[in-house]
Coordinates of N, CA and C in Angstrom, one line a residue:
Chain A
X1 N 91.0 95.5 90.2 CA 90.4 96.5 89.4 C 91.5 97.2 88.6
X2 N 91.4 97.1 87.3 CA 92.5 97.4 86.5 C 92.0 99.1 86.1
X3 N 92.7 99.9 86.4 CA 92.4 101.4 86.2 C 92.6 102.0 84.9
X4 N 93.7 100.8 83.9 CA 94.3 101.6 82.5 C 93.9 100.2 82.0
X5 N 92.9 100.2 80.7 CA 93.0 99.2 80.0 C 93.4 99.8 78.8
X6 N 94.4 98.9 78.4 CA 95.4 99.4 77.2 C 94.7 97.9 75.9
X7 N 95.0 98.3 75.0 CA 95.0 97.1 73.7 C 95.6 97.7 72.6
X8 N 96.0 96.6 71.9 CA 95.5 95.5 71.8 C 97.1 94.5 72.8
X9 N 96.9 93.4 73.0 CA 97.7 92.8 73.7 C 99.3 92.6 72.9
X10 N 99.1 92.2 71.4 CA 99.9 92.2 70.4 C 99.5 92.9 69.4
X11 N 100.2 93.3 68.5 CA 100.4 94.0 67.6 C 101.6 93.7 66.4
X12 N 101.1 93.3 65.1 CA 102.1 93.1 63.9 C 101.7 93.9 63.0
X13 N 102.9 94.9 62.4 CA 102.7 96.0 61.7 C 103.9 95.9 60.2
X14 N 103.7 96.1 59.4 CA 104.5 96.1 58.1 C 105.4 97.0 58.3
X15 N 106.9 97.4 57.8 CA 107.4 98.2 58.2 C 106.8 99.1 57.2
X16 N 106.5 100.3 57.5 CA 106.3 101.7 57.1 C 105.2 102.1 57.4
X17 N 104.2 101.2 58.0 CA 102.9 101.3 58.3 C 102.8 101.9 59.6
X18 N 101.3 102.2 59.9 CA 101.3 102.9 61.1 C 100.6 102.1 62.6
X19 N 101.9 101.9 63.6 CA 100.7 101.5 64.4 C 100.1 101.8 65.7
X20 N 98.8 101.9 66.0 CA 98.1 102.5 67.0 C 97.7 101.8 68.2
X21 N 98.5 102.2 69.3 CA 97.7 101.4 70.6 C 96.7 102.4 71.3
X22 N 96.2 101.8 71.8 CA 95.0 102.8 72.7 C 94.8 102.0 74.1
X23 N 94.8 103.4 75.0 CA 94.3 102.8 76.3 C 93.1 103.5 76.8
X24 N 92.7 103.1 77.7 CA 91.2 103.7 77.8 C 91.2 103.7 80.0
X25 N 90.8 104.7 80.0 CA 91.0 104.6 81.9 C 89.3 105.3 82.4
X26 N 89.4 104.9 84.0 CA 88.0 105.3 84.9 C 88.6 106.8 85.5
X27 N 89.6 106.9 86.0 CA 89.7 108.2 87.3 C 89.6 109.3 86.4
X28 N 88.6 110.0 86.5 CA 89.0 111.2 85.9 C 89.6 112.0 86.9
X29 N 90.5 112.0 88.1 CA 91.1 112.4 88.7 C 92.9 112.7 88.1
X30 N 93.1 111.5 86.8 CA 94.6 111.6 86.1 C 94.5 112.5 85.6
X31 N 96.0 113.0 85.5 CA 96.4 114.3 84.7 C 97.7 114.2 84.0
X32 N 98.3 112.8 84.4 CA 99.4 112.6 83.5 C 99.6 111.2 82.9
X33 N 99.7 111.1 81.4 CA 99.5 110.1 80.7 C 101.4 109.4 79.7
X34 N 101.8 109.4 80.4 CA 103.2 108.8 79.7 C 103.2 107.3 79.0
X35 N 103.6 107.1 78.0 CA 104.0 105.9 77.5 C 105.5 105.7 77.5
X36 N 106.0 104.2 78.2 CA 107.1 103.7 77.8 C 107.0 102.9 77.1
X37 N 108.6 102.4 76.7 CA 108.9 101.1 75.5 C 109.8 100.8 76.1
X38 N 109.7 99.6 76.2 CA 110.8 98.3 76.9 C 111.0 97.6 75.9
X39 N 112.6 97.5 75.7 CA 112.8 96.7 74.3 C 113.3 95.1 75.4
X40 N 113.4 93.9 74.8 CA 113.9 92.7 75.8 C 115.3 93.0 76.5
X41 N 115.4 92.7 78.0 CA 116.6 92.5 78.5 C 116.5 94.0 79.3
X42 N 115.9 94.5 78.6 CA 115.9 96.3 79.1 C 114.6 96.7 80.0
X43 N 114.6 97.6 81.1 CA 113.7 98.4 81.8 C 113.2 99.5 80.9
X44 N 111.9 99.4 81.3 CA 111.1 100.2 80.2 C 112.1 102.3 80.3
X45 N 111.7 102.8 79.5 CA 112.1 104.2 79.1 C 111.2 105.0 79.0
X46 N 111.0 105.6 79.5 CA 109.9 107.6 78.6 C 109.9 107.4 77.3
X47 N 109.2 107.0 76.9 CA 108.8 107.6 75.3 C 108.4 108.9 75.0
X48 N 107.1 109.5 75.6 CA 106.7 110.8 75.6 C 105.1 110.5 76.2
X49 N 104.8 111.6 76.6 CA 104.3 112.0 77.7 C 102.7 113.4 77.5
X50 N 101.6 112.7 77.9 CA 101.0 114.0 77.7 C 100.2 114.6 78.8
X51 N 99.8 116.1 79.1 CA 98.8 116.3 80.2 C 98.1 116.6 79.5
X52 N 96.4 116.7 80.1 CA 95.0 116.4 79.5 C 94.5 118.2 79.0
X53 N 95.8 119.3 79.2 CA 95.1 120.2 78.9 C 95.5 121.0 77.4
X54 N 96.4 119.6 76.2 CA 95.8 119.6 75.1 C 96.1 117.8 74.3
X55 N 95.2 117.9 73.3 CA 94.5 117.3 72.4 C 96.0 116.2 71.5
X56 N 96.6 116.6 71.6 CA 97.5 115.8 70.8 C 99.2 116.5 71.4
X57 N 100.0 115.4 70.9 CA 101.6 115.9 71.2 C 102.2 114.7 70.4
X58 N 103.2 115.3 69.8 CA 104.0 114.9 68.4 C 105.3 115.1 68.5
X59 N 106.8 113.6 69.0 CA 107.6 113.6 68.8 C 108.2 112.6 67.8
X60 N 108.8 113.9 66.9 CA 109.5 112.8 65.8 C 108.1 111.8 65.2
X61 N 108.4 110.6 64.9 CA 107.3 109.9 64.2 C 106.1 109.1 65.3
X62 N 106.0 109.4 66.5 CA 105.5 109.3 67.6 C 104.3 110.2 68.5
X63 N 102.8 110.3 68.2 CA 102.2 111.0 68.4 C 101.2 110.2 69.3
X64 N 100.8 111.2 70.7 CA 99.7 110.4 71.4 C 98.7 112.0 71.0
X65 N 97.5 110.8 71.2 CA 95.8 111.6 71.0 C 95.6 111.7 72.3
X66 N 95.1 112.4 72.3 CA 94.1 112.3 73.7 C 92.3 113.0 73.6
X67 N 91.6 112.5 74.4 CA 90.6 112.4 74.0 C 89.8 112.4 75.7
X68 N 89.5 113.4 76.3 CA 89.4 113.6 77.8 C 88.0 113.3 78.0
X69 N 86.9 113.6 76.9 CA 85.6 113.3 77.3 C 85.7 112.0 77.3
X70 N 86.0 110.9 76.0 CA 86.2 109.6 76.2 C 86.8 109.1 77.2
X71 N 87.7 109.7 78.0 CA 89.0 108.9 78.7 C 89.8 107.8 78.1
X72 N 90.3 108.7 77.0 CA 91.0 107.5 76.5 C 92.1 107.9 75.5
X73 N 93.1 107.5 75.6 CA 94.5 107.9 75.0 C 95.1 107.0 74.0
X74 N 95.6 107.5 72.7 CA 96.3 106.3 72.3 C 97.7 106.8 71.6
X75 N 98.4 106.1 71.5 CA 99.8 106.0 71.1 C 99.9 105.9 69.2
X76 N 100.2 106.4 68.8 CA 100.4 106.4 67.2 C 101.8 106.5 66.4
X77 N 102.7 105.4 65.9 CA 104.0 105.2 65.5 C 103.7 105.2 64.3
X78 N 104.1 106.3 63.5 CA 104.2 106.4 62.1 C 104.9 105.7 61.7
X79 N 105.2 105.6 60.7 CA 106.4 104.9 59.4 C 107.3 104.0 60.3
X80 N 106.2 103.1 60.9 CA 106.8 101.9 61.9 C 108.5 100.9 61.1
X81 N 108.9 100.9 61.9 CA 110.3 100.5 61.7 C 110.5 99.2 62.3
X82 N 111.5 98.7 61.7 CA 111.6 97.2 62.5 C 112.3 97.4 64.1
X83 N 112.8 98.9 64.4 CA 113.5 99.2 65.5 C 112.9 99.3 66.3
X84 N 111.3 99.4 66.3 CA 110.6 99.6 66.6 C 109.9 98.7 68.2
X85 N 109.9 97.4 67.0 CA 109.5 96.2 68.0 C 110.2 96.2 69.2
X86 N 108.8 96.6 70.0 CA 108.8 96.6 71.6 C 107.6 96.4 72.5
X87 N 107.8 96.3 73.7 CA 106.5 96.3 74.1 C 106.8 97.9 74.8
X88 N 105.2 98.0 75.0 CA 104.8 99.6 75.4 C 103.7 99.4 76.2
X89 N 104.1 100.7 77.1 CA 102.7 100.2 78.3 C 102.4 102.0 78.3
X90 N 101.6 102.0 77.9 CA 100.4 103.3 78.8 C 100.2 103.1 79.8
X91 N 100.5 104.5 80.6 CA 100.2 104.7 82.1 C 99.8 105.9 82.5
X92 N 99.0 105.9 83.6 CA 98.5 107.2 84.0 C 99.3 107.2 85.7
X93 N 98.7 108.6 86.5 CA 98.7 109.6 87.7 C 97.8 110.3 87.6
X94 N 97.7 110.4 89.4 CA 96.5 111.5 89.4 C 97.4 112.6 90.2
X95 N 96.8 113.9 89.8 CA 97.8 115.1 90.3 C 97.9 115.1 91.8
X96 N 99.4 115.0 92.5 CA 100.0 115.2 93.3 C 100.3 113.5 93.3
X97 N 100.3 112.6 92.9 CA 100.0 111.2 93.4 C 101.5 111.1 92.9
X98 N 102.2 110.5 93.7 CA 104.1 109.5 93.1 C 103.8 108.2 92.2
X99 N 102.8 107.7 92.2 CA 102.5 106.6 91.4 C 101.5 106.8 90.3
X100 N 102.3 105.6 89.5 CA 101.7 105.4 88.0 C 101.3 104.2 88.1
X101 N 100.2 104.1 87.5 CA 99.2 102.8 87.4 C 99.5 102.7 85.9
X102 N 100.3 101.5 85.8 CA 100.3 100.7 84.0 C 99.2 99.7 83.4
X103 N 98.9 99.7 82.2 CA 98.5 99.4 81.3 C 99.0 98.0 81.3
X104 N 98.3 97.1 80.7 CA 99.1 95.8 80.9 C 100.6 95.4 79.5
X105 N 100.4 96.3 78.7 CA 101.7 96.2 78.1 C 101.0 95.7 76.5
X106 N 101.8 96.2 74.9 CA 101.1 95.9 74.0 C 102.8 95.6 73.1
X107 N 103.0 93.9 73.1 CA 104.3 93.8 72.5 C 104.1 94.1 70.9
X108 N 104.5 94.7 70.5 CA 104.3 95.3 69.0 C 105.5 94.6 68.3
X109 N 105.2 94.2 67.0 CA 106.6 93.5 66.1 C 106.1 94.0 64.6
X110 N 107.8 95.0 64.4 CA 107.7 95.8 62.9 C 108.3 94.9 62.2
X111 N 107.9 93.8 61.0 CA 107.8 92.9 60.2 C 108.8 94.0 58.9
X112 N 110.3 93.5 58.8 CA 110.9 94.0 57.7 C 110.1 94.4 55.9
Chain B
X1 N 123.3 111.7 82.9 CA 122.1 111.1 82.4 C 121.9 110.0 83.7
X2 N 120.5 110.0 84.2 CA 119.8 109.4 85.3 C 120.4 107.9 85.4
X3 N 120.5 107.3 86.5 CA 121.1 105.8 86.6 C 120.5 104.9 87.6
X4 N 119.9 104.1 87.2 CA 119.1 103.5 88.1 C 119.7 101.9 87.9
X5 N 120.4 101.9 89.0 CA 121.0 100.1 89.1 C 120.4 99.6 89.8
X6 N 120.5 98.1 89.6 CA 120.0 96.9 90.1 C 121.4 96.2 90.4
X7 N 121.2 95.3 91.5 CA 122.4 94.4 91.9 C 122.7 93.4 91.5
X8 N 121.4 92.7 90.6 CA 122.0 91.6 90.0 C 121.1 91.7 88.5
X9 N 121.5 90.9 88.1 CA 120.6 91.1 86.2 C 119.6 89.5 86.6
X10 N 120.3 88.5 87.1 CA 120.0 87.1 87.2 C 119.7 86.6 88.7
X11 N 119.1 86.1 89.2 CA 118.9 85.5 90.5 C 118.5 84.2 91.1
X12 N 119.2 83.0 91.6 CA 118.3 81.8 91.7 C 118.3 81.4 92.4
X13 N 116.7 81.6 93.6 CA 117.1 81.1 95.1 C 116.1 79.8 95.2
X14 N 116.7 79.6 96.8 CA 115.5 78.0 96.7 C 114.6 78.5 97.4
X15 N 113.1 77.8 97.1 CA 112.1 78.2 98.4 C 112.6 78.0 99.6
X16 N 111.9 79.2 100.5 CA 112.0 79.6 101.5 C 113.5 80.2 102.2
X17 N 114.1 80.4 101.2 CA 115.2 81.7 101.2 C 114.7 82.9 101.3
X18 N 115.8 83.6 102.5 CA 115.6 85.5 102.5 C 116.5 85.8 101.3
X19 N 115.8 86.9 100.3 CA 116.2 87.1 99.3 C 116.2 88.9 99.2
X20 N 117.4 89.4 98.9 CA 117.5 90.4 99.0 C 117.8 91.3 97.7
X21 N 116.6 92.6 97.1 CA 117.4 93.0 96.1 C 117.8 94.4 96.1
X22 N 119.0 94.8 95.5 CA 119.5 96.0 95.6 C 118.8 96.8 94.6
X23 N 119.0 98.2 94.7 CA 119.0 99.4 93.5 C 119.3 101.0 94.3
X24 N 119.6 101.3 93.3 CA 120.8 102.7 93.4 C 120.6 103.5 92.5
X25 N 120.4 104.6 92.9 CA 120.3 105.6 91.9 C 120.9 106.9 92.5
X26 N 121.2 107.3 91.3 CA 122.1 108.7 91.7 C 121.5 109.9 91.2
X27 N 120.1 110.3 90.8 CA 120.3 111.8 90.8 C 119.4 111.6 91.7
X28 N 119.1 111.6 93.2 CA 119.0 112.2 94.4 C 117.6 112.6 94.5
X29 N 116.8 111.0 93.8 CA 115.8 111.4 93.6 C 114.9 110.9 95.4
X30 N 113.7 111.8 95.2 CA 112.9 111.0 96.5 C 112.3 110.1 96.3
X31 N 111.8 109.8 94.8 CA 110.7 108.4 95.3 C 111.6 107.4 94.4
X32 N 111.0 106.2 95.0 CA 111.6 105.3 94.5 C 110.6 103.6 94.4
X33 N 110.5 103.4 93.7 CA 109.4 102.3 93.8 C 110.6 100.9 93.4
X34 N 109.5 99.8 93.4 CA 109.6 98.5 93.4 C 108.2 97.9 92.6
X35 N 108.8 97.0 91.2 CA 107.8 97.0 90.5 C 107.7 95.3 90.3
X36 N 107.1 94.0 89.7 CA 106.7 93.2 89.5 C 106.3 93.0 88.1
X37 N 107.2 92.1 86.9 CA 106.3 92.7 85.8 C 106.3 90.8 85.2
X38 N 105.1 90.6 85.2 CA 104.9 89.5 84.9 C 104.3 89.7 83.0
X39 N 104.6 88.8 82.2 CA 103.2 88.4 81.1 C 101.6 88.2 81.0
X40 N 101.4 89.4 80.0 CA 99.8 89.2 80.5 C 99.5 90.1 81.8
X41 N 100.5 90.8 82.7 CA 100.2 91.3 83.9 C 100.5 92.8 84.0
X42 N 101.5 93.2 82.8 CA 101.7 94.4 83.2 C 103.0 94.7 84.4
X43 N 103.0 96.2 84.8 CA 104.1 95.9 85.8 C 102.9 96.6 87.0
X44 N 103.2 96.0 88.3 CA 102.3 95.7 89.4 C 103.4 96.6 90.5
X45 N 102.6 97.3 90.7 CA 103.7 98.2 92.4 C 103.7 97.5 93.5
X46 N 104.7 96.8 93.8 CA 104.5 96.1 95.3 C 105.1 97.6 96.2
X47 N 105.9 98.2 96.1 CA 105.8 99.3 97.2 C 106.7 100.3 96.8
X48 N 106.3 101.1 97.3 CA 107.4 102.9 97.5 C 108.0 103.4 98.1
X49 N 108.8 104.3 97.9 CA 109.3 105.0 99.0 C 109.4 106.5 98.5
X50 N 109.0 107.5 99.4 CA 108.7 108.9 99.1 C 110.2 109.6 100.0
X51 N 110.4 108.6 100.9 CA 111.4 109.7 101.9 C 112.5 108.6 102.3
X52 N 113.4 109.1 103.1 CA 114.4 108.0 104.0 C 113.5 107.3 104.5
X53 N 113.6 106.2 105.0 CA 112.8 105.5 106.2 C 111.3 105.4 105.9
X54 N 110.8 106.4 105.2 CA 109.5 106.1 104.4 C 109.0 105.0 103.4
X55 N 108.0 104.5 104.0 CA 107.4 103.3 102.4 C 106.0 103.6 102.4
X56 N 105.6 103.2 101.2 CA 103.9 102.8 101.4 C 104.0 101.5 100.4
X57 N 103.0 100.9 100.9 CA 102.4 99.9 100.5 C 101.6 99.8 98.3
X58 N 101.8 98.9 97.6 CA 101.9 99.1 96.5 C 100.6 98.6 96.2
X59 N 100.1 97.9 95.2 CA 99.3 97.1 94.9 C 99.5 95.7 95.4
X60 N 100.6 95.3 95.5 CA 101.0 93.7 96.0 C 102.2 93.7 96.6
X61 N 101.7 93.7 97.6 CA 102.9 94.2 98.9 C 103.3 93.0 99.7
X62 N 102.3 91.6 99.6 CA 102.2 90.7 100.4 C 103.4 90.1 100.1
X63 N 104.2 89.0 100.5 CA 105.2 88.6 101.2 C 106.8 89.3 100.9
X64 N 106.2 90.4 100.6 CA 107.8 91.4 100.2 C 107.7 92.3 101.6
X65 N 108.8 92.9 101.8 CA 109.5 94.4 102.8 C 110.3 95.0 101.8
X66 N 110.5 96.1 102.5 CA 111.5 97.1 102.1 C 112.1 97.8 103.0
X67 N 113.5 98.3 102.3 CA 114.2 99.0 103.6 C 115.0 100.0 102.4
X68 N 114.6 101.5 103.0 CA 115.5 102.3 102.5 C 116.2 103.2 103.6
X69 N 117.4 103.1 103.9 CA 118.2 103.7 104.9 C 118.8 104.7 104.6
X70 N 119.3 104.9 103.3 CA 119.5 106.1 102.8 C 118.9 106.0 100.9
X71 N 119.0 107.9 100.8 CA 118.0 108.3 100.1 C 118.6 107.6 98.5
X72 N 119.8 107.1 98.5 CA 119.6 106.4 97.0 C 119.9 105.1 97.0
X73 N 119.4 104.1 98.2 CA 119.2 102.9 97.8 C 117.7 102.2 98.6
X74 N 117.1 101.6 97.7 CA 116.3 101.2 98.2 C 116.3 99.4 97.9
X75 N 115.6 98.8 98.9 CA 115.8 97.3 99.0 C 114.5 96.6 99.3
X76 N 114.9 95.7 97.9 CA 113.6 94.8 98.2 C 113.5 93.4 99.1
X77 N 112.9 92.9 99.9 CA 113.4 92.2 100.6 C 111.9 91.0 100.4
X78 N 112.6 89.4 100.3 CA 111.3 88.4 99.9 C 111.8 87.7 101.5
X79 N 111.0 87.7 102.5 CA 111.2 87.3 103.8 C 111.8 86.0 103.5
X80 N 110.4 84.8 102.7 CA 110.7 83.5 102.6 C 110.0 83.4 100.9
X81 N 111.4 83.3 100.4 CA 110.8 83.0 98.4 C 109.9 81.9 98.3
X82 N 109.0 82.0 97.4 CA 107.9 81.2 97.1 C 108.2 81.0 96.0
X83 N 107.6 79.9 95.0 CA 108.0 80.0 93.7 C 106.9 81.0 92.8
X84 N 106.2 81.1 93.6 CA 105.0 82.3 92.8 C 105.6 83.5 92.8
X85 N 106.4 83.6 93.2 CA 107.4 85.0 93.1 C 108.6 85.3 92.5
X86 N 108.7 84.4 91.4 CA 109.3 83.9 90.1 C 109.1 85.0 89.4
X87 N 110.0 86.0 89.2 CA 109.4 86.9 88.0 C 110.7 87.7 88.0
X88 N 110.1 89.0 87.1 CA 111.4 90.1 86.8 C 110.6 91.2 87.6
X89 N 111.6 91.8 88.0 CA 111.3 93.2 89.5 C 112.5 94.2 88.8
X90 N 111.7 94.9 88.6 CA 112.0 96.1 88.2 C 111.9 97.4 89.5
X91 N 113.3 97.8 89.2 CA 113.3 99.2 90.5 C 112.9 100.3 89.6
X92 N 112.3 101.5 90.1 CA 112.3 103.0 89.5 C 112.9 103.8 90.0
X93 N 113.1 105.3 90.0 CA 113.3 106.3 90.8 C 112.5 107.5 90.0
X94 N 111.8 108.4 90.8 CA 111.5 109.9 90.1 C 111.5 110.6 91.2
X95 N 111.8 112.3 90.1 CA 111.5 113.6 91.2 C 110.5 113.8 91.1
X96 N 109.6 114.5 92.4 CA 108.5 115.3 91.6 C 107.4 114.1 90.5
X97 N 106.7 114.9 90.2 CA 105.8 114.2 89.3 C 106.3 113.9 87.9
X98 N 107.7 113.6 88.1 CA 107.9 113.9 86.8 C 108.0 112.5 86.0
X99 N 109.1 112.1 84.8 CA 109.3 111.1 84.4 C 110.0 109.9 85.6
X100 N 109.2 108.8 85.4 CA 110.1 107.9 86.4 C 111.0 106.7 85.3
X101 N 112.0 107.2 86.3 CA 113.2 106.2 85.7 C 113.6 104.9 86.1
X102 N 113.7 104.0 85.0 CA 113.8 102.3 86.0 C 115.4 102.0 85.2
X103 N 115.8 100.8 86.6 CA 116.5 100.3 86.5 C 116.5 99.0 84.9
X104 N 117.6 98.0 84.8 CA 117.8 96.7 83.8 C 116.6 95.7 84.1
X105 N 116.2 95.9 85.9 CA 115.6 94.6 86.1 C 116.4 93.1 86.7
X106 N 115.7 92.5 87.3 CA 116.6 91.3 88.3 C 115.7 90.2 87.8
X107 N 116.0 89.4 87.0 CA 115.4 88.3 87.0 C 115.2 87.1 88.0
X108 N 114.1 86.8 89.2 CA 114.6 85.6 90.2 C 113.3 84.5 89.4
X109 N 114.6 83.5 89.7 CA 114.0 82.3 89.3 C 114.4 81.8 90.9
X110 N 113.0 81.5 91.5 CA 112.6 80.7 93.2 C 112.4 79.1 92.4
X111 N 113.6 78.1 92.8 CA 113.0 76.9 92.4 C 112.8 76.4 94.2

């Protein structure tokens, strides 16, 4: 039972273009929504992070939506960069819980 | 800044080898998981640990153990490698609910 379905699987974006992953989840019991980026060779990292009691959060050219009636979150990379290309996984928690249930991962490539 | 090591980057055992992997972390966190990240799969929790001598069981726990003896190393342990257990295992560590931090990753290739 996959609890975070994230898409698209791949993603090719022009550099300067914008690009959007979205994940979509069942528990409305989560309360925290982080995305990493794993570039090759490397353990994924914190990208940035949101809880469901507001609507958007914006770092630098990096913005996640959130959308609580839908249950569903997405990741938004403005003025996509070739530095870019990574894969990224959306993941949730439910409050008090140590574990994060991931997203199956969305390799994204910013095309010079 | 947070440090989450792994003991090897590369690994290549034969089936039915005890295969053992390390990780280490130094900000003195409590939990510490053990992850599985296949293509197409995502990364998969084979198990955790919340305390010393504490584990729980992950999403795919079956032919792995763990042993954590003290609070910043935790160990993955493949009783007898399979080749289905061919992948990259990624260690974490977090405080609290907060950001979890992973290790480089151990690549085992089970021929």
């Amino acid at each position: 039972q996959q609890q975070v379905k994230q898409s698209p699987q791949s993603l090719i974006v022009q550099k300067g273009g914008i690009s959007i992953i979205n994940c979509a989840y069942e528990n409305t019991a989560f309360d925290y929504f982080p995305w990493y980026q794993q570039f090759p060779g490397k353990g994924p990292a914190l990208l940035i992070a949101i809880r469901p009691d507001v609507s958007e959060k914006k770092e630098g050219r990096f913005t996640i939506s959130f959308n609580k009636s839908a249950k569903q979150f997405s990741l938004h990379i403005m003025d996509s960069q070739p530095g870019d290309s990574a894969t990224y996984f959306c993941a949730a928690s439910e409050g008090g819980s140590e574990k994060l249930v991931f997203g199956k991962g969305t390799k994204l490539t910013v095309n010079p | 800044d947070v440090k989450v090591t792994q003991s090897s980057r590369y690994l290549v055992k034969r089936t039915g080898e005890k295969v053992f992997l390390e990780c280490v972390q130094d900000m003195d966190h409590e939990n510490m998981f053990w992850y599985r990240q296949d293509p197409g799969l995502g990364l998969r929790l084979i198990y955790f640990s919340y305390d010393v001598k504490m584990k729980e069981k992950g999403d795919i726990p079956e032919g792995y153990s763990v042993s954590r003896e003290k609070k910043e190393r935790f160990s993955l342990i493949l009783e007898s490698a399979s080749t289905n257990q061919t992948s990259m295992y990624l260690c974490a560590s977090r405080v609290g609910l907060n950001e979890q931090f992973f290790g480089p990753g151990t690549r085992l290739t089970v021929l």
